[in-house]
Tab-separated table of C-alpha atoms in Angstrom:
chain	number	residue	atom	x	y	z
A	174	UNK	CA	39.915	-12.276	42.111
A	175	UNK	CA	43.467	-13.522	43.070
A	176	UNK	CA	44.223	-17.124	41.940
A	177	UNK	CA	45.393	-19.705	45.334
A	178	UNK	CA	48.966	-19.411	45.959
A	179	UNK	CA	51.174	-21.179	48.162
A	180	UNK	CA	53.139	-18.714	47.311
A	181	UNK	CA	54.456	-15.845	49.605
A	182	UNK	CA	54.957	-12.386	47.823
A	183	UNK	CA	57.621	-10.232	48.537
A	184	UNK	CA	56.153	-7.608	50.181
A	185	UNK	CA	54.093	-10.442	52.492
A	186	UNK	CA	57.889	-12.288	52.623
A	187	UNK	CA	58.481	-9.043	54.579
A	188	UNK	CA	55.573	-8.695	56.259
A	189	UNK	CA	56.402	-12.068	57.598
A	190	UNK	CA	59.643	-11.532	58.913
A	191	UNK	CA	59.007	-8.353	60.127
A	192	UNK	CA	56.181	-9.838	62.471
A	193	UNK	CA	58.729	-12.816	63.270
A	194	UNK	CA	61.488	-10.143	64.501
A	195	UNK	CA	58.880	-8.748	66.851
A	196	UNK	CA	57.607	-11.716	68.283
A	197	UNK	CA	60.949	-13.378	68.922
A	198	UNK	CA	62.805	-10.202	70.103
A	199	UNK	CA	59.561	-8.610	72.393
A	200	UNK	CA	57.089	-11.143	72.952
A	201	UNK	CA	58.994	-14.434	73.645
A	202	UNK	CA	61.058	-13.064	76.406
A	203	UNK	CA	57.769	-11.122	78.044
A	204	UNK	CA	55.937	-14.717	77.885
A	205	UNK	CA	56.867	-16.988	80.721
A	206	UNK	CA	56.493	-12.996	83.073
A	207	UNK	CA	53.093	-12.571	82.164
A	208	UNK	CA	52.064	-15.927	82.234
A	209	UNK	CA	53.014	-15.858	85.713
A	210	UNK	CA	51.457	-12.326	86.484
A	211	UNK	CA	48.403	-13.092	85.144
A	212	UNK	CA	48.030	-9.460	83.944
A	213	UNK	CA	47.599	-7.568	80.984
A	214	UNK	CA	51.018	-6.543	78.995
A	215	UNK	CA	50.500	-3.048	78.615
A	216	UNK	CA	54.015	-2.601	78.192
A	217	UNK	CA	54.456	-5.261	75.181
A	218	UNK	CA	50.919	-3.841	73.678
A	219	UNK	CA	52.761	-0.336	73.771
A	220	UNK	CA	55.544	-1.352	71.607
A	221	UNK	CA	53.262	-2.924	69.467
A	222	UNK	CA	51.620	0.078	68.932
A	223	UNK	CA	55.233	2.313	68.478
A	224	UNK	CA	56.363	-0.208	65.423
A	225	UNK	CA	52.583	0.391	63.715
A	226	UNK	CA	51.829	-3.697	64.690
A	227	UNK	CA	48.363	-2.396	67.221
A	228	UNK	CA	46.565	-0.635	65.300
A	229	UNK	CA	43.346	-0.380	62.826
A	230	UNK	CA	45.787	0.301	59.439
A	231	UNK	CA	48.006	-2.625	60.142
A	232	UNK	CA	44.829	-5.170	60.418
A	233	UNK	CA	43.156	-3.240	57.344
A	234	UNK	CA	46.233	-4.018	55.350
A	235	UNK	CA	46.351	-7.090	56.050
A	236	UNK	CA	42.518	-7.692	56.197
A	237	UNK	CA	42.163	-6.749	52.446
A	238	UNK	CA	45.037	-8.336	51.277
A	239	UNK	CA	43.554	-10.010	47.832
A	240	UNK	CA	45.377	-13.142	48.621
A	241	UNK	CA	43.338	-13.421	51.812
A	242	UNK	CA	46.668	-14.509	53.245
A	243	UNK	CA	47.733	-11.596	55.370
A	244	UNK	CA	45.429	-11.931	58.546
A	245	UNK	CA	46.502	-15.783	58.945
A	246	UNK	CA	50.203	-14.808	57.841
A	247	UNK	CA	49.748	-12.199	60.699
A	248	UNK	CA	48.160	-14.590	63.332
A	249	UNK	CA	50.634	-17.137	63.183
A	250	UNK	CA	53.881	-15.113	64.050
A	251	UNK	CA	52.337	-13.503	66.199
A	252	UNK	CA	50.828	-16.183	67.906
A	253	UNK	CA	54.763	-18.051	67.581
A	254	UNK	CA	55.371	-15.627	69.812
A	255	UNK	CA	52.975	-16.413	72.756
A	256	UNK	CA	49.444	-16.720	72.491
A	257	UNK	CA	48.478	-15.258	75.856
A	258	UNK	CA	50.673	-11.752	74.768
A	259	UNK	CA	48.992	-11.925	70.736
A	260	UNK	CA	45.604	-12.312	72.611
A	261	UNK	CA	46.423	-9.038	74.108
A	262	UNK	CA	47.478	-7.620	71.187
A	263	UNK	CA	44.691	-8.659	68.784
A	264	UNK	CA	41.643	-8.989	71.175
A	265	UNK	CA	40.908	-5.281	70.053
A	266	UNK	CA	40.259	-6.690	66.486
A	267	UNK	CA	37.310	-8.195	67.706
A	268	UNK	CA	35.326	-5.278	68.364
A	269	UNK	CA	36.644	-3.096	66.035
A	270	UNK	CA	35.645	-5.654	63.127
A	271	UNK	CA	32.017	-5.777	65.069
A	272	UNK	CA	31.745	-2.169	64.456
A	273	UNK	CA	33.241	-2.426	60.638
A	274	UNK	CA	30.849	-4.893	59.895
A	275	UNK	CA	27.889	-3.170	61.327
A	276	UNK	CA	28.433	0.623	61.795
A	277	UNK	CA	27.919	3.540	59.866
A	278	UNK	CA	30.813	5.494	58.637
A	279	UNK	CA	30.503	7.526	61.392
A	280	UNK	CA	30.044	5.445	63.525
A	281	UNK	CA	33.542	3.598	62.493
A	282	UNK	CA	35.154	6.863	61.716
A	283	UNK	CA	34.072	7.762	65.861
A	284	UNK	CA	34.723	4.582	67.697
A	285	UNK	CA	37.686	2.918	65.891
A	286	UNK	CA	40.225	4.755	66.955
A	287	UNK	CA	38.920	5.446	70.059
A	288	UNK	CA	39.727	1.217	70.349
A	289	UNK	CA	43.144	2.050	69.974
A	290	UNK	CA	44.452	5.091	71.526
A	291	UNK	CA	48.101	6.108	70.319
A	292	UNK	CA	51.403	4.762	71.246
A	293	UNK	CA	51.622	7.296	73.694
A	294	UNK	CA	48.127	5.930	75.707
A	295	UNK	CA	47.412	2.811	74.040
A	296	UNK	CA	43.799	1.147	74.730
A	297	UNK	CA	42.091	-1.715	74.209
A	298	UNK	CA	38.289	-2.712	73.542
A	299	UNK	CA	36.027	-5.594	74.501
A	300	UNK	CA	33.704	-7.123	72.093
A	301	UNK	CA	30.419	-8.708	74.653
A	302	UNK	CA	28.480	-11.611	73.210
A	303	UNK	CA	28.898	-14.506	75.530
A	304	UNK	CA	26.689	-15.095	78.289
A	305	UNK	CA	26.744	-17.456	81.531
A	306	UNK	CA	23.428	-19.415	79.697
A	307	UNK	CA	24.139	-18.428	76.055
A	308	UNK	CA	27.875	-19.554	75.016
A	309	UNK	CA	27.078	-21.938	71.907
A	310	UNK	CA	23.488	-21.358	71.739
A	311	UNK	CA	23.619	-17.722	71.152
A	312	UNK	CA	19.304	-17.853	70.704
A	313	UNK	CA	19.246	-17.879	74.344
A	314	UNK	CA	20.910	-14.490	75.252
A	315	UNK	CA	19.316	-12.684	78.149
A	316	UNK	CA	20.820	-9.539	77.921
A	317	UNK	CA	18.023	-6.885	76.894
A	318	UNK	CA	18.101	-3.704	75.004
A	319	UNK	CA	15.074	-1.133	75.371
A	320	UNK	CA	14.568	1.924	73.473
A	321	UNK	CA	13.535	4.874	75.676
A	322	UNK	CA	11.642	7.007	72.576
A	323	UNK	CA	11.369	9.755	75.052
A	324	UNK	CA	15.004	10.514	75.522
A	325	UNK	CA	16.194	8.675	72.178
A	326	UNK	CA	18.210	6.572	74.626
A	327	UNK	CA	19.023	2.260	74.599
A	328	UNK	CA	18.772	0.287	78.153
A	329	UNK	CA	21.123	-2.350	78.429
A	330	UNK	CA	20.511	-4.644	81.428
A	331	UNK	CA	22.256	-8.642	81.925
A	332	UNK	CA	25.502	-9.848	82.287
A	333	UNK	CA	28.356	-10.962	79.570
A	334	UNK	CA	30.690	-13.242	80.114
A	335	UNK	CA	34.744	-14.900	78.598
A	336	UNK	CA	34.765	-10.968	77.743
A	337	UNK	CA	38.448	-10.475	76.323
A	338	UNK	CA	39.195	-6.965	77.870
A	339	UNK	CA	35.990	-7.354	79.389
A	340	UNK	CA	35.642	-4.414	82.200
A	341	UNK	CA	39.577	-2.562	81.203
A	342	UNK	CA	38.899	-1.816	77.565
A	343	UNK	CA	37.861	1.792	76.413
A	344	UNK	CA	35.170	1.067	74.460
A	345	UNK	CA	32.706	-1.748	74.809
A	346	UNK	CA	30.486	-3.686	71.987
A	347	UNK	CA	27.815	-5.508	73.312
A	348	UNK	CA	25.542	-7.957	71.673
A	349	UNK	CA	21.559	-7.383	72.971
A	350	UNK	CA	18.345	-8.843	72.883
A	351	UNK	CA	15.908	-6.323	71.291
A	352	UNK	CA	12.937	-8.627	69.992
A	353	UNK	CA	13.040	-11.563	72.121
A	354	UNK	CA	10.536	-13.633	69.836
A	355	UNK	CA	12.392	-13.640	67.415
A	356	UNK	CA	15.366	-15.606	68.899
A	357	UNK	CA	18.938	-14.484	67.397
A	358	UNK	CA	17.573	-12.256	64.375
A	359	UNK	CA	15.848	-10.300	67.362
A	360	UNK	CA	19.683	-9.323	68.549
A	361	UNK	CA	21.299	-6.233	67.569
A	362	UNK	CA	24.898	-4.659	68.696
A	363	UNK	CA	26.035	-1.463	70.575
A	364	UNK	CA	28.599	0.430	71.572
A	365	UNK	CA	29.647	1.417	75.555
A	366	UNK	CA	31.305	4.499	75.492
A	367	UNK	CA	33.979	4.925	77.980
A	368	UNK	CA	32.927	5.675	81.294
A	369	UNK	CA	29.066	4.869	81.000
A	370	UNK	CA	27.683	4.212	84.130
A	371	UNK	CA	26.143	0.942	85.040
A	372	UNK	CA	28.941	-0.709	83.509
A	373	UNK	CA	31.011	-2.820	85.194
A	374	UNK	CA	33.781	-5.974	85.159
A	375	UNK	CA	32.394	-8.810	86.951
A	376	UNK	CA	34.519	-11.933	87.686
A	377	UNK	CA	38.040	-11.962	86.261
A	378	UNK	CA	38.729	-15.228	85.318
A	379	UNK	CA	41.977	-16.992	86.375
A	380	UNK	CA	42.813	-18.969	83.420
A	381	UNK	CA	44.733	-22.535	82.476
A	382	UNK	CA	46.217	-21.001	79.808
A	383	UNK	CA	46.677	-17.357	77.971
A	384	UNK	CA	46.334	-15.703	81.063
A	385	UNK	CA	48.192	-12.865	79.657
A	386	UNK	CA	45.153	-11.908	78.116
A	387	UNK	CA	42.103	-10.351	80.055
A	388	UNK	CA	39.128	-12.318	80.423
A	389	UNK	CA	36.302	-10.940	82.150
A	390	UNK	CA	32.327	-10.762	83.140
A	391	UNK	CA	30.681	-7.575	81.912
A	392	UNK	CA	27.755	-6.930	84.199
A	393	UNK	CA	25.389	-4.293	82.913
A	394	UNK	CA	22.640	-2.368	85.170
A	395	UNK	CA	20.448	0.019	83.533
A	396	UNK	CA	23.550	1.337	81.319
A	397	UNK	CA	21.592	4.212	79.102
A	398	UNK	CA	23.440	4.872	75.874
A	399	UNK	CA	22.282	7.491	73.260
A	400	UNK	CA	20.354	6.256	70.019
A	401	UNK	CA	23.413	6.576	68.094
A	402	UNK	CA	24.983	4.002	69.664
A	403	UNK	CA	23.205	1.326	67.965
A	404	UNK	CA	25.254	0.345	65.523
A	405	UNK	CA	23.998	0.547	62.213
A	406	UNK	CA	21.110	3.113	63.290
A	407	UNK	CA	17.284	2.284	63.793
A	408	UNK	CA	16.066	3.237	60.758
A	409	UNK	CA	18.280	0.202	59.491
A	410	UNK	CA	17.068	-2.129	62.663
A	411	UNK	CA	13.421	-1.643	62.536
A	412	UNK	CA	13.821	-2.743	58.481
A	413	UNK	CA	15.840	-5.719	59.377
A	414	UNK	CA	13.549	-6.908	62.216
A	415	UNK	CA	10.375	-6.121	60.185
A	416	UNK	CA	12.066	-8.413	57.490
A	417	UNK	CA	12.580	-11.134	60.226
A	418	UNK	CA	8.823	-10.626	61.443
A	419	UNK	CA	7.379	-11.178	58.210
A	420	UNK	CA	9.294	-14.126	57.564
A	421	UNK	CA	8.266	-15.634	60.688
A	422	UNK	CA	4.657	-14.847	59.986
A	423	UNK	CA	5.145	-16.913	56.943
A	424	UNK	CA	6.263	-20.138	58.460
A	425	UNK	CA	9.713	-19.549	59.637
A	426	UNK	CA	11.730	-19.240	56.134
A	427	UNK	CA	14.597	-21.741	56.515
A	428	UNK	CA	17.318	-19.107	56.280
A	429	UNK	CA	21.326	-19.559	57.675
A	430	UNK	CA	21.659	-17.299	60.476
A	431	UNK	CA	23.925	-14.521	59.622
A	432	UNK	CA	25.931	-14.257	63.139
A	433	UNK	CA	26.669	-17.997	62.040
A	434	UNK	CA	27.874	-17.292	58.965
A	435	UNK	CA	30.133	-14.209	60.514
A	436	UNK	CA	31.716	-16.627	62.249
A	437	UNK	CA	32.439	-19.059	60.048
A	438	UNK	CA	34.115	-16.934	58.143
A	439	UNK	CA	36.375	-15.794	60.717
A	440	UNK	CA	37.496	-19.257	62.148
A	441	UNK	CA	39.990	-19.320	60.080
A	442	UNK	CA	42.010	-16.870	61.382
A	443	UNK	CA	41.599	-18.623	64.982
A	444	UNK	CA	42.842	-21.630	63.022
A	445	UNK	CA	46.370	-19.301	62.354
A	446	UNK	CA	46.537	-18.431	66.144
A	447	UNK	CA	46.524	-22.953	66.779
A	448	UNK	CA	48.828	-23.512	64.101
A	449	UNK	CA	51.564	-20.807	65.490
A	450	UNK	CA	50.937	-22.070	69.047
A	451	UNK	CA	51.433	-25.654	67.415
A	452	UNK	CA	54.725	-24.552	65.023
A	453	UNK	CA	56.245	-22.884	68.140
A	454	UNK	CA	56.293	-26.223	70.461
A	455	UNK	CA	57.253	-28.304	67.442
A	456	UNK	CA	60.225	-26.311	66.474
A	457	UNK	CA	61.283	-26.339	70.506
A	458	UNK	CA	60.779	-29.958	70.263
A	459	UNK	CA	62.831	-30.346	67.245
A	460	UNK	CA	65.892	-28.739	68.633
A	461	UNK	CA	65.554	-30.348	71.465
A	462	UNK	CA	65.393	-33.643	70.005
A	463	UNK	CA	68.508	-32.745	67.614
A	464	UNK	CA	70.295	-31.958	70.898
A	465	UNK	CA	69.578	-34.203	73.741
A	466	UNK	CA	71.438	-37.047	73.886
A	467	UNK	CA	70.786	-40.568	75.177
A	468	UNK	CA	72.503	-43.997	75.614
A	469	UNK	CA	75.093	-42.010	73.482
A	470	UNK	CA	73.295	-40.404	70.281
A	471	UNK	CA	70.800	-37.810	69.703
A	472	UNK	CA	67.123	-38.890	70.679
A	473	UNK	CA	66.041	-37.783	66.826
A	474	UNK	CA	68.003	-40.872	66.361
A	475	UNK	CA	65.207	-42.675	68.066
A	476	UNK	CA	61.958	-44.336	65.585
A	477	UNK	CA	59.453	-43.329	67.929
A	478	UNK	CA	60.778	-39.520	68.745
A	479	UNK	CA	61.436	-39.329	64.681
A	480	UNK	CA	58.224	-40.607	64.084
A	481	UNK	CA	56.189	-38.164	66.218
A	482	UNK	CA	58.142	-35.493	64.902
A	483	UNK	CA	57.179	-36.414	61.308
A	484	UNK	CA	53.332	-36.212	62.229
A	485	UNK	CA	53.640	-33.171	63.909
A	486	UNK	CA	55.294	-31.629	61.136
A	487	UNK	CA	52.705	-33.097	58.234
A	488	UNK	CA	49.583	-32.116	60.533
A	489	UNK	CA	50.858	-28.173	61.342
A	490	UNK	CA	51.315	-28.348	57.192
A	491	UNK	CA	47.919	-29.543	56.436
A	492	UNK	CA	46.202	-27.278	59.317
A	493	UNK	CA	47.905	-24.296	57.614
A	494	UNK	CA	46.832	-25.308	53.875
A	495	UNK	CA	43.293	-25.576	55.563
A	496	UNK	CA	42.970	-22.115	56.702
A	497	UNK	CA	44.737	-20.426	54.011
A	498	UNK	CA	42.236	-22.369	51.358
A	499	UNK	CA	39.382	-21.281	53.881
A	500	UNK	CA	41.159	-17.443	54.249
A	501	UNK	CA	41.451	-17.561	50.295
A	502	UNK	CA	37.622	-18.419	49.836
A	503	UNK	CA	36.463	-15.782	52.352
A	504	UNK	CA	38.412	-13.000	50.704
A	505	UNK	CA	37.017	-13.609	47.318
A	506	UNK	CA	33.527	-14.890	47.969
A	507	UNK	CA	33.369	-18.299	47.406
A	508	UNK	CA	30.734	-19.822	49.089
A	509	UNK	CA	31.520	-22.135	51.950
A	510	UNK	CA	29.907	-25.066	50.290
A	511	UNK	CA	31.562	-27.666	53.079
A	512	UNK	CA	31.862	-25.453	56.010
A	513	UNK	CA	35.648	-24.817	55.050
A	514	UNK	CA	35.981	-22.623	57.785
A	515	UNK	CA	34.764	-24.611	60.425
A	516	UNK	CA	37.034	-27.126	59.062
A	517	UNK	CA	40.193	-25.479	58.902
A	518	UNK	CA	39.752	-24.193	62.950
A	519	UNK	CA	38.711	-27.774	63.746
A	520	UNK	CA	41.517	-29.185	62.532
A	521	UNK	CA	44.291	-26.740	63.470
A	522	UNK	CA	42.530	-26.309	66.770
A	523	UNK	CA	42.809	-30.090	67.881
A	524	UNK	CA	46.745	-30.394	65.707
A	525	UNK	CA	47.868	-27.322	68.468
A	526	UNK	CA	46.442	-29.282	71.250
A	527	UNK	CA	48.027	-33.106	69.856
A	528	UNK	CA	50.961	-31.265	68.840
A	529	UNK	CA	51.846	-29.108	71.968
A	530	UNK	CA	51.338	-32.389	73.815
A	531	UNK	CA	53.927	-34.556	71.825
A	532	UNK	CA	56.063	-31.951	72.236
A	533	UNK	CA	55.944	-32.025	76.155
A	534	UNK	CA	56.555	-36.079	75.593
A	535	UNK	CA	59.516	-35.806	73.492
A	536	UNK	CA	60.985	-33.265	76.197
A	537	UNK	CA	60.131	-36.001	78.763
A	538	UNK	CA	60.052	-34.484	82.627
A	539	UNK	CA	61.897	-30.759	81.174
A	540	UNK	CA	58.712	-30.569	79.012
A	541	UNK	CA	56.256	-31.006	82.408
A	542	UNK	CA	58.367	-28.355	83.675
A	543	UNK	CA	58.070	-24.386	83.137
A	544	UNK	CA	61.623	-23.936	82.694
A	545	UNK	CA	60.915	-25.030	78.989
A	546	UNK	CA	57.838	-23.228	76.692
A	547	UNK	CA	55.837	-26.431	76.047
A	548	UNK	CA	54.344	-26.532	79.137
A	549	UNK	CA	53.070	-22.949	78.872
A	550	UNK	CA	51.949	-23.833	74.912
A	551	UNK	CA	50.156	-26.865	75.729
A	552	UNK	CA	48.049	-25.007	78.149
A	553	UNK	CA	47.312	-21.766	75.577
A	554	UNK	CA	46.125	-24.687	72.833
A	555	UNK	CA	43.504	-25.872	74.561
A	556	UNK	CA	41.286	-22.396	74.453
A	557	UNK	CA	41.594	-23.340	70.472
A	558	UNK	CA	39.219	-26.127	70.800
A	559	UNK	CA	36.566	-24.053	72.775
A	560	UNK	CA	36.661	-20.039	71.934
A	561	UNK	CA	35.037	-19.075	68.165
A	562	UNK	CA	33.035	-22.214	68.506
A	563	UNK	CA	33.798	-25.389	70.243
A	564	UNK	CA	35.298	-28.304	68.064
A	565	UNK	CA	31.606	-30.150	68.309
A	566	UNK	CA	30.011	-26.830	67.414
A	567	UNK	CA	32.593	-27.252	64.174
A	568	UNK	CA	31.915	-30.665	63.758
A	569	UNK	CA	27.672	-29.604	64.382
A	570	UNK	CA	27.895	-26.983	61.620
A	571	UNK	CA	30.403	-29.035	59.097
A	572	UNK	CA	27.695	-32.079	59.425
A	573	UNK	CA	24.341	-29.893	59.157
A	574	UNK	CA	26.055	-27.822	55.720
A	575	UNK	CA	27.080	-31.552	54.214
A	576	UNK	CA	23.492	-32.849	54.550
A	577	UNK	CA	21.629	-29.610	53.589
A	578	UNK	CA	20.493	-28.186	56.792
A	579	UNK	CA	20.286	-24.767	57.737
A	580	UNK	CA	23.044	-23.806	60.775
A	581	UNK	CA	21.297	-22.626	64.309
């Protein structure tokens, strides 16, 4: 088990910078165009994928790194960059860890790549759990799963929604309802091969802020999908479900739910995404304040700009010591005793959105315009406090594990 550093080695030093380059030379300059187009940056994704920054190896890498650093490292230079482009970039990562998670090897070994593409044809996937009635409350998902025993053969029917790459992406994970009395232990996860039929993108979204990234409906109608699409096979399935039955034929063990505590463990590296969104506008409003001049001096000069820089400053700091503790824990198993997770996206979720904001102030009427980033970053940091869990879901789930109580 690696010991908590604040520390940066070397090799992560370079890491660092390397991911830095790329998102001041490529992204930046892409971000106000694709704002604007509303569209997904296939070119930007490409050269992504040409320097080795889209694809499964680089997120393994970086996924296993003992420190538990590299992912949030990762997130927030990327995410410096523009979050609408990084949401392109790593919205694959969200499937492709559903099917990690819960696959075979096969299955992984089948699927993964098939996320991804090449340099040459890059592609992107879609992970489906969100519904129009079942955002927070996952327990009330409508989409349903039925196993046709005669063909060996899953029936998906219902409609996803906030789908990143929802409807574009190769391959398609969706979250179903297979034992509906059982609420969310009855759900299980499957893979949409490219080109199923009954498939298809709904509503595309138009977005307040990272509109570079795809956000979609899924609507599915009678989509068939052979038996070994289910990830982590039947045999597995029936065992967990009979597990869940016989618990519930007991009295309802109080147990966490496990898609809970998947996510909890993950907020953390949505907490990297807010606190580069948040380091990006401070550092514009930095400059800017060490450069403008009023009534004959800098405005940095000024107690109240000074001030407000100060704060911004000490609350990116402690949002980033928050997720790397909460990164650190999840890497080498320590329990999340105090919802650490939660807590770190909570509070670098609502430091992107206070942050972004006092940046737009200190840049007075050139921050409320788009000629300047700020604008753009204070409308990406508000998806911070809603995607991954809402900041009252956080504040829900941080209350219920301080008093005792099992998270629904």
């Amino acid at each position: 088990m690696a010991e908590f550093t604040m520390e940066l080695s070397d090799e992560q030093k370079e890491v660092r910078d390397w991911l830095h380059g790329f998102a001041a030379d490529v992204i930046r300059p892409a971000a106000a165009e694709w704002d604007e187009r509303e569209e997904t940056p296939w070119p930007v994704i490409q050269e992504a994928a040409k320097v080795g920054i889209y694809s499964l190896d680089f997120y393994a890498q970086q996924y296993f790194d003992s420190t538990g650093l590299g992912i949030p490292m990762a997130m927030e230079e990327l995410f410096w960059g523009d979050a609408g482009i990084a949401l392109s970039i790593v919205g694959t990562g969200l499937a492709a860890v559903g099917v990690l998670a819960n696959g075979t090897e096969e299955q992984i070994g089948t699927w993964i790549p098939q996320m991804y593409g090449d340099a040459g044809d890059v592609k992107v996937a879609a992970f489906c759990s969100s519904e129009p009635d079942a955002g927070s409350d996952v327990a009330s998902m409508r989409t349903r799963a039925v196993y046709d025993e005669a063909k060996d053969e899953w029936v998906l029917n219902g409609t996803k929604t906030w789908a990143t790459n929802g409807g574009i992406a190769n391959v398609h994970v969706v979250v179903a309802v297979v034992d509906a009395e059982l609420g969310s232990k009855g759900h299980a996860s499957f893979i949409i091969p490219p080109a199923t039929p009954g498939l298809s993108q709904g509503q595309k979204f138009k977005k307040h802020g990272i509109r570079a990234s795809h956000t979609a409906e899924v609507v599915l109608e009678n989509v068939r999908v052979p038996g070994h699409c289910l990830l982590g096979g039947k045999e597995k399935l029936d065992a967990r479900l009979a597990r869940a039955r016989e618990k519930a034929r007991k009295g309802g063990e109080r147990v966490k739910n496990a898609a809970m505590a998947t996510f909890e463990a993950s907020r953390p590296a949505v907490g990297a995404m807010a606190v580069g969104t948040a380091r990006a506008a401070y550092e514009v409003a930095l400059e800017y304040a060490q450069t403008r001049e009023q009534f004959g001096r800098p405005i940095i000069d000024n107690q109240g700009v000074a001030f407000q820089l100060a704060d911004m400053r000490t609350s990116i700091d402690a949002a980033r010591l928050l997720v790397w503790r909460a990164s650190w824990m999840a890497i080498n198993g320590k329990p999340f005793t105090a919802a650490e997770g939660s807590m770190s996206k909570l509070f670098a979720s609502e430091t992107a959105k206070k942050v972004t904001a006092q940046a737009i102030q200190i840049l007075g009427g050139n921050g409320y315009t788009r000629e300047y980033p700020v604008e753009r970053m204070h409308r990406d940091s508000a998806i911070y406090t809603i995607f991954e869990g809402t900041s009252e879901i956080q504040r829900l789930v941080i209350a219920r594990t301080l008093a005792g109580m099992p998270i629904r």
